[in-house]
Short mmCIF file of C-alpha atoms in Angstrom, two decimals:
data_model
loop_
_atom_site.label_atom_id
_atom_site.label_comp_id
_atom_site.label_asym_id
_atom_site.label_seq_id
_atom_site.Cartn_x
_atom_site.Cartn_y
_atom_site.Cartn_z
CA MET A 3 143.40 116.99 68.31
CA LEU A 4 142.09 114.18 66.14
CA HIS A 5 142.59 111.70 68.97
CA ILE A 6 140.44 113.82 71.28
CA LEU A 7 137.65 114.11 68.67
CA TRP A 8 137.78 110.39 68.00
CA ALA A 9 137.56 109.62 71.75
CA ILE A 10 134.52 111.94 72.11
CA ILE A 11 132.81 110.33 69.10
CA LYS A 12 133.58 106.87 70.45
CA PHE A 13 132.14 107.79 73.85
CA ILE A 14 128.95 109.17 72.23
CA LEU A 15 128.55 106.03 70.09
CA ILE A 16 129.01 103.78 73.11
CA LEU A 17 126.32 105.70 75.04
CA ALA A 18 123.95 105.54 72.06
CA GLY A 19 124.55 101.80 71.72
CA ILE A 20 123.87 101.24 75.42
CA LEU A 21 120.64 103.26 75.24
CA ILE A 22 119.46 101.42 72.12
CA GLY A 23 120.27 98.10 73.75
CA LEU A 24 118.31 99.02 76.89
CA VAL A 25 115.30 100.09 74.80
CA LEU A 26 115.42 96.87 72.77
CA ALA A 27 115.73 94.81 75.96
CA ALA A 28 112.71 96.57 77.47
CA ILE A 29 110.66 95.99 74.30
CA LEU A 30 111.62 92.29 74.22
CA LEU A 31 110.74 91.89 77.89
CA VAL A 32 107.35 93.50 77.39
CA LEU A 33 106.61 91.34 74.34
CA PHE A 34 107.99 87.96 75.36
CA CYS A 35 107.97 87.96 79.17
CA PRO A 36 104.44 86.93 80.21
CA VAL A 37 102.25 88.57 82.79
CA ARG A 38 101.07 85.77 85.08
CA TYR A 39 97.99 85.95 87.26
CA ARG A 40 96.41 83.77 89.89
CA ILE A 41 92.92 84.03 91.38
CA CYS A 42 91.51 82.01 94.25
CA GLY A 43 88.39 82.27 96.37
CA SER A 44 86.42 80.27 98.92
CA LYS A 45 83.15 80.51 100.83
CA ASP A 46 81.70 78.62 103.78
CA ARG A 47 78.08 78.11 104.64
CA GLY A 48 76.36 81.20 105.94
CA ASP A 49 76.51 84.84 104.95
CA TRP A 50 78.76 86.28 102.29
CA LYS A 51 80.88 87.80 105.06
CA ASN A 52 82.55 84.41 105.34
CA ALA A 53 83.75 84.67 101.73
CA ARG A 54 87.47 85.06 101.04
CA GLY A 55 89.26 85.97 97.85
CA ALA A 56 92.71 86.91 96.58
CA ALA A 57 94.24 87.86 93.24
CA ARG A 58 97.90 88.22 92.33
CA VAL A 59 99.62 89.51 89.17
CA ASN A 60 103.34 88.95 88.55
CA TRP A 61 105.69 90.12 85.81
CA LEU A 62 109.34 89.48 85.11
CA LEU A 63 109.63 86.41 87.37
CA GLY A 64 108.02 88.18 90.32
CA LEU A 65 110.13 91.34 90.08
CA VAL A 66 106.92 93.35 89.81
CA SER A 67 103.91 92.02 91.69
CA PHE A 68 100.50 93.33 92.63
CA ARG A 69 98.21 91.64 95.13
CA ILE A 70 94.68 92.32 96.29
CA SER A 71 92.76 90.31 98.87
CA TYR A 72 89.40 90.32 100.64
CA GLN A 73 88.84 88.64 103.99
CA ASP A 74 86.51 89.21 106.97
CA GLY A 75 84.80 92.04 105.11
CA LYS A 76 88.06 93.98 104.67
CA GLU A 77 90.04 94.71 101.51
CA SER A 78 93.83 95.05 101.30
CA HIS A 79 96.22 95.55 98.39
CA SER A 80 99.96 95.97 97.85
CA LEU A 81 102.39 96.69 95.02
CA LYS A 82 105.99 95.49 95.19
CA ILE A 83 108.96 96.10 92.89
CA ALA A 84 111.96 93.85 93.59
CA GLY A 85 110.43 93.03 96.97
CA ILE A 86 110.14 96.70 97.99
CA PRO A 87 106.52 97.70 98.74
CA LEU A 88 105.44 100.99 97.18
CA PHE A 89 102.10 101.07 99.00
CA GLY A 90 100.27 98.57 101.14
CA LYS A 91 100.27 97.19 104.67
CA LYS A 92 103.68 98.35 105.92
CA LYS A 93 103.05 102.03 105.37
CA LYS A 94 99.71 101.82 107.14
CA ARG A 95 101.36 100.13 110.15
CA ARG A 96 103.99 102.86 110.34
CA LYS A 97 101.33 105.52 110.32
CA LYS A 98 99.44 103.76 113.10
CA LYS A 99 102.62 103.51 115.21
CA LYS A 100 103.33 107.21 114.75
CA VAL A 101 99.83 108.15 115.86
CA SER A 102 99.85 105.77 118.84
CA ARG A 103 103.08 107.21 120.38
CA PRO A 104 102.29 109.47 123.37
CA LYS A 105 103.89 112.90 123.51
CA GLU A 106 105.84 113.91 126.66
CA SER A 107 105.14 117.63 126.38
CA SER A 108 101.35 117.27 126.31
CA VAL A 109 100.72 118.15 130.04
CA PRO A 110 102.46 121.57 130.14
CA GLN A 111 100.89 122.52 126.79
CA ILE A 112 97.42 121.81 128.22
CA ALA A 113 98.13 123.96 131.31
CA GLU A 114 99.35 126.88 129.13
CA SER A 115 96.31 126.64 126.87
CA GLU A 116 94.01 126.76 129.94
CA LYS A 117 95.76 129.91 131.22
CA ILE A 118 95.39 131.60 127.82
CA ARG A 119 91.70 130.70 127.68
CA GLY A 120 91.16 132.21 131.18
CA LYS A 121 92.80 135.49 130.11
CA GLU A 122 90.69 135.63 126.95
CA THR A 123 87.45 135.14 128.92
CA LYS A 124 88.41 137.98 131.33
CA MET A 125 89.14 140.32 128.41
CA LEU A 126 85.85 139.46 126.73
CA SER A 127 83.83 140.08 129.95
CA SER A 128 85.46 143.53 130.48
CA ALA A 129 84.79 144.48 126.84
CA GLU A 130 81.14 143.47 127.19
CA ASP A 131 80.75 145.61 130.36
CA THR A 132 82.13 148.70 128.61
CA LEU A 133 79.85 148.20 125.61
CA GLU A 134 76.79 147.90 127.87
CA SER A 135 77.66 151.13 129.76
CA ARG A 136 78.14 153.03 126.47
CA SER A 137 74.81 151.79 125.11
CA ILE A 138 72.97 152.91 128.30
CA GLU A 139 74.52 156.43 128.06
CA SER A 140 73.53 156.80 124.42
CA GLU A 141 69.91 155.80 125.22
CA VAL A 142 69.72 158.45 128.01
CA VAL A 143 70.97 161.17 125.64
CA ARG A 144 68.38 160.19 123.02
CA THR A 145 65.50 160.41 125.52
CA ASP A 146 66.63 163.90 126.63
CA THR A 147 66.73 165.23 123.10
CA ALA A 148 63.34 163.72 122.29
CA THR A 149 61.58 165.57 125.24
CA VAL A 150 62.72 169.09 124.14
CA PRO A 151 59.94 170.72 122.02
CA ASP A 152 60.86 172.44 118.79
CA HIS A 153 59.12 175.88 118.87
CA THR A 154 60.71 177.24 115.73
CA ASP A 155 59.21 174.55 113.49
CA THR A 156 55.71 175.17 114.85
CA ALA A 157 55.99 178.90 114.33
CA VAL A 158 57.10 178.52 110.75
CA ASP A 159 54.29 176.08 110.09
CA LEU A 160 51.68 178.50 111.45
CA GLY A 161 53.00 181.32 109.28
CA LYS A 162 52.86 179.18 106.24
CA ALA A 163 49.33 178.12 107.04
CA LYS A 164 48.22 181.80 107.10
CA THR A 165 49.88 182.78 103.85
CA VAL A 166 48.86 179.76 101.73
CA PRO A 167 45.61 180.54 99.85
CA ALA A 168 42.90 177.98 99.39
CA LYS A 169 42.77 176.30 96.00
CA LYS A 170 39.64 176.44 93.92
CA HIS A 171 37.91 173.35 92.70
CA GLU A 172 39.03 172.81 89.09
CA LYS A 173 37.23 170.56 86.62
CA PRO A 174 39.32 167.82 85.00
CA GLU A 175 40.05 168.40 81.34
CA PRO A 176 38.64 165.80 78.92
CA ILE A 177 41.20 163.34 77.58
CA GLN A 178 41.50 163.51 73.85
CA LYS A 179 41.93 160.18 72.12
CA PRO A 180 44.64 160.00 69.46
CA GLU A 181 43.67 159.64 65.87
CA SER A 182 45.56 156.33 65.55
CA SER A 183 43.27 154.69 68.16
CA GLN A 184 40.23 155.17 65.96
CA ARG A 185 38.93 152.01 64.31
CA PRO A 186 40.03 151.56 60.68
CA GLY A 187 37.63 151.15 57.82
CA LEU A 188 36.03 147.92 56.66
CA PHE A 189 38.07 147.69 53.46
CA PHE A 190 41.32 148.07 55.34
CA ARG A 191 40.40 145.29 57.80
CA ILE A 192 39.42 142.87 55.01
CA ARG A 193 42.70 143.51 53.23
CA GLU A 194 44.73 142.80 56.37
CA LYS A 195 42.87 139.53 56.97
CA ILE A 196 43.49 138.40 53.37
CA LYS A 197 47.22 139.17 53.78
CA LYS A 198 47.38 137.10 56.98
CA VAL A 199 45.65 134.13 55.31
CA ILE A 200 48.07 134.26 52.34
CA GLN A 201 51.10 134.41 54.67
CA GLY A 202 49.79 131.43 56.63
CA ILE A 203 49.33 129.38 53.42
CA LYS A 204 52.89 130.24 52.29
CA ALA A 205 54.32 129.21 55.69
CA PHE A 206 52.39 125.93 55.55
CA PHE A 207 53.77 125.07 52.10
CA LYS A 208 57.31 125.90 53.29
CA LYS A 209 56.91 123.53 56.23
CA LEU A 210 55.66 120.81 53.87
CA LYS A 211 58.74 121.27 51.67
CA ASN A 212 61.06 121.08 54.68
CA ILE A 213 59.34 117.91 55.93
CA ARG A 214 59.64 116.36 52.48
CA LYS A 215 63.36 117.18 52.33
CA ALA A 216 63.89 115.73 55.81
CA PHE A 217 62.15 112.47 54.87
CA ALA A 218 64.19 112.27 51.67
CA ASP A 219 67.44 112.77 53.61
CA ILE A 220 66.46 110.08 56.12
CA LEU A 221 65.66 107.60 53.33
CA GLU A 222 68.98 108.31 51.61
CA LYS A 223 70.85 107.80 54.89
CA ILE A 224 69.05 104.50 55.47
CA LYS A 225 69.96 103.32 51.95
CA TRP A 226 73.60 104.31 52.44
CA TRP A 227 73.83 102.54 55.80
CA LYS A 228 72.23 99.40 54.36
CA GLY A 229 74.74 99.32 51.55
CA PHE A 230 77.60 100.03 53.94
CA LEU A 231 76.66 97.29 56.42
CA ARG A 232 75.77 94.70 53.77
CA SER A 233 78.93 95.17 51.72
CA GLU A 234 81.40 92.30 51.30
CA GLU A 235 84.19 94.34 52.91
CA MET A 236 82.12 94.76 56.07
CA LYS A 237 81.32 91.03 56.24
CA GLU A 238 84.96 90.01 55.81
CA ALA A 239 86.09 92.58 58.36
CA LEU A 240 83.57 91.35 60.93
CA CYS A 241 84.69 87.75 60.37
CA LEU A 242 88.33 88.76 60.89
CA VAL A 243 87.55 90.72 64.08
CA LYS A 244 85.51 87.83 65.45
CA GLU A 245 88.29 85.32 64.74
CA GLN A 246 91.02 87.48 66.27
CA CYS A 247 88.95 88.34 69.36
CA THR A 248 88.09 84.68 70.04
CA GLY A 249 91.77 83.75 69.75
CA LEU A 250 92.73 86.56 72.12
CA LEU A 251 90.11 85.51 74.67
CA LYS A 252 91.36 81.92 74.53
CA HIS A 253 94.88 83.17 75.17
CA ILE A 254 93.80 85.35 78.12
CA PHE A 255 91.51 82.69 79.61
CA PRO A 256 93.03 80.70 82.54
CA THR A 257 95.08 77.67 81.59
CA ARG A 258 94.48 75.82 84.86
CA ILE A 259 91.23 75.76 86.80
CA LYS A 260 90.50 73.73 89.91
CA GLY A 261 87.63 73.80 92.34
CA LYS A 262 84.64 72.19 93.91
CA THR A 263 81.32 73.66 94.90
CA ALA A 264 78.16 72.52 96.64
CA PHE A 265 74.83 74.28 96.64
CA GLY A 266 71.24 73.66 97.48
CA CYS A 267 67.84 75.35 97.51
CA GLU A 268 64.65 74.83 99.44
CA ASP A 269 62.82 74.12 96.18
CA PRO A 270 64.35 71.18 94.21
CA ALA A 271 63.10 72.72 90.95
CA VAL A 272 65.24 75.82 91.53
CA THR A 273 68.24 73.59 92.25
CA GLY A 274 67.71 71.80 88.94
CA MET A 275 67.50 75.10 87.04
CA VAL A 276 70.74 76.36 88.61
CA LEU A 277 72.45 73.07 87.76
CA ALA A 278 71.34 73.38 84.13
CA VAL A 279 72.78 76.90 83.91
CA LEU A 280 76.08 75.73 85.43
CA GLY A 281 76.18 72.87 82.97
CA MET A 282 76.38 75.44 80.14
CA SER A 283 79.73 76.66 81.56
CA ILE A 284 81.44 73.25 81.18
CA PRO A 285 83.09 74.19 77.82
CA LEU A 286 84.79 77.09 79.56
CA HIS A 287 86.36 75.26 82.50
CA LYS A 288 86.36 71.79 80.79
CA ASN A 289 84.68 70.10 83.72
CA CYS A 290 87.53 71.06 86.08
CA ILE A 291 85.10 72.38 88.71
CA GLN A 292 83.15 69.69 90.54
CA VAL A 293 79.56 70.67 91.25
CA SER A 294 77.53 68.72 93.80
CA PRO A 295 73.89 69.82 94.13
CA ALA A 296 71.78 69.02 97.20
CA PHE A 297 68.18 68.43 96.14
CA ASP A 298 67.01 67.48 99.66
CA SER A 299 68.38 70.55 101.49
CA GLU A 300 66.08 72.50 103.80
CA GLU A 301 67.85 75.83 103.30
CA ASN A 302 69.59 77.88 100.61
CA PHE A 303 73.36 77.52 100.83
CA LEU A 304 76.50 77.79 98.72
CA GLU A 305 80.00 76.68 99.62
CA GLY A 306 83.20 75.74 97.87
CA GLU A 307 86.56 76.96 96.64
CA VAL A 308 87.96 77.81 93.21
CA SER A 309 91.47 78.62 91.97
CA MET A 310 92.73 79.50 88.49
CA LYS A 311 95.99 80.45 86.82
CA GLY A 312 96.84 82.08 83.52
CA ARG A 313 99.36 84.15 81.56
CA ILE A 314 99.27 86.90 78.94
CA TYR A 315 102.01 87.53 76.35
CA GLY A 316 102.44 91.00 74.94
CA ILE A 317 103.41 89.65 71.51
CA VAL A 318 99.95 88.09 71.16
CA LEU A 319 98.25 91.41 71.84
CA LEU A 320 100.55 93.17 69.36
CA ARG A 321 99.96 90.52 66.69
CA THR A 322 96.16 90.76 66.95
CA GLY A 323 96.31 94.56 66.79
CA ILE A 324 98.54 94.51 63.69
CA ARG A 325 96.35 91.97 61.90
CA ILE A 326 93.21 93.98 62.56
CA TYR A 327 94.62 97.42 61.77
CA PHE A 328 96.53 96.57 58.59
CA ASN A 329 93.74 94.53 56.99
CA LYS A 330 92.59 96.06 53.66
CA ASN A 331 88.90 95.56 54.42
CA ILE A 332 89.15 97.34 57.75
CA LYS A 333 91.12 100.15 56.11
CA TYR A 334 88.38 100.51 53.51
CA ILE A 335 85.70 100.63 56.22
CA LEU A 336 87.62 103.24 58.22
CA ASN A 337 88.09 105.35 55.11
CA GLN A 338 84.37 105.15 54.31
CA TRP A 339 83.51 106.08 57.89
CA LYS A 340 85.84 109.09 57.92
CA HIS A 341 84.58 110.45 54.58
CA LYS A 342 80.91 109.61 54.96
CA GLU A 343 79.96 113.31 55.01
CA ASP A 344 81.94 114.00 51.82
CA LEU A 345 80.21 111.11 50.05
CA ASN A 346 76.85 112.76 50.91
CA TYR A 347 75.34 109.35 51.66
CA GLY A 348 75.59 107.94 48.17
CA LYS A 349 74.26 110.90 46.19
#
């Protein structure tokens, strides 16, 4: 009995160890296996329809890959796991092949459908004929009944006319006005007007008090926000966030950039302005993109090609998140933000 229990416990422990190992392996892969990306694009002279572009993202040495491309005004994308496409071009081709296959049984089905339609039209025409005949019969019956005079009604009407006596002309009774509609006295009207004036003055003073309280609340809120934003904790927290975000952007930014472009405008002044703006981007690509302006061009054009590569490590994202979240200054700011209503804005 003990041997059986020990074997069951050993089996459970082995399964738990395997599961823990798989979870740890997945976490290590996510943190230390980089996500690599590559972007490339090119454009010839002419419209933007001639532009081409493609982007690819790989993870785990190409085991998982996603690709999106644009060419000849059409967009296509695909996702592959271990070389097996989940969605993309192949499924679309299969669907097209299935639709393009002709069916052998299409001719007899068409003939049967035509026969059924002919029967339905015959049935509808017969039903319409019967309805028309019934409507004509009902109209004839109505005309016959309308021509027969009703003598009984006329006789009764004549008898009634003899027996009904003529009414005498009666004078309308004068309408008595109610006592409440009579105009009140002068004293009563003056008193009511004085009451209305006093009520209006009281309402005006209440509005003034409410406006004063609202202005006081707004001033207190402004003072609290000034103190909150100008505090040393806020300054240190903003410096930390700025430092961590710049480091993260440098990590995400492409490590290799290559390309060459040529452009020109009809006005040489516009070409010079565009060149000055592009010169401001040299610190980003470190002069890896060659720019050749054409000051003597007779038309507006842009052509060239650019390619860039980069990688993103999950451990870097986790490290920046931990440094920002567990900082004491940021914790203090979050606490102040959550309990700002309880603090009553510094009262």
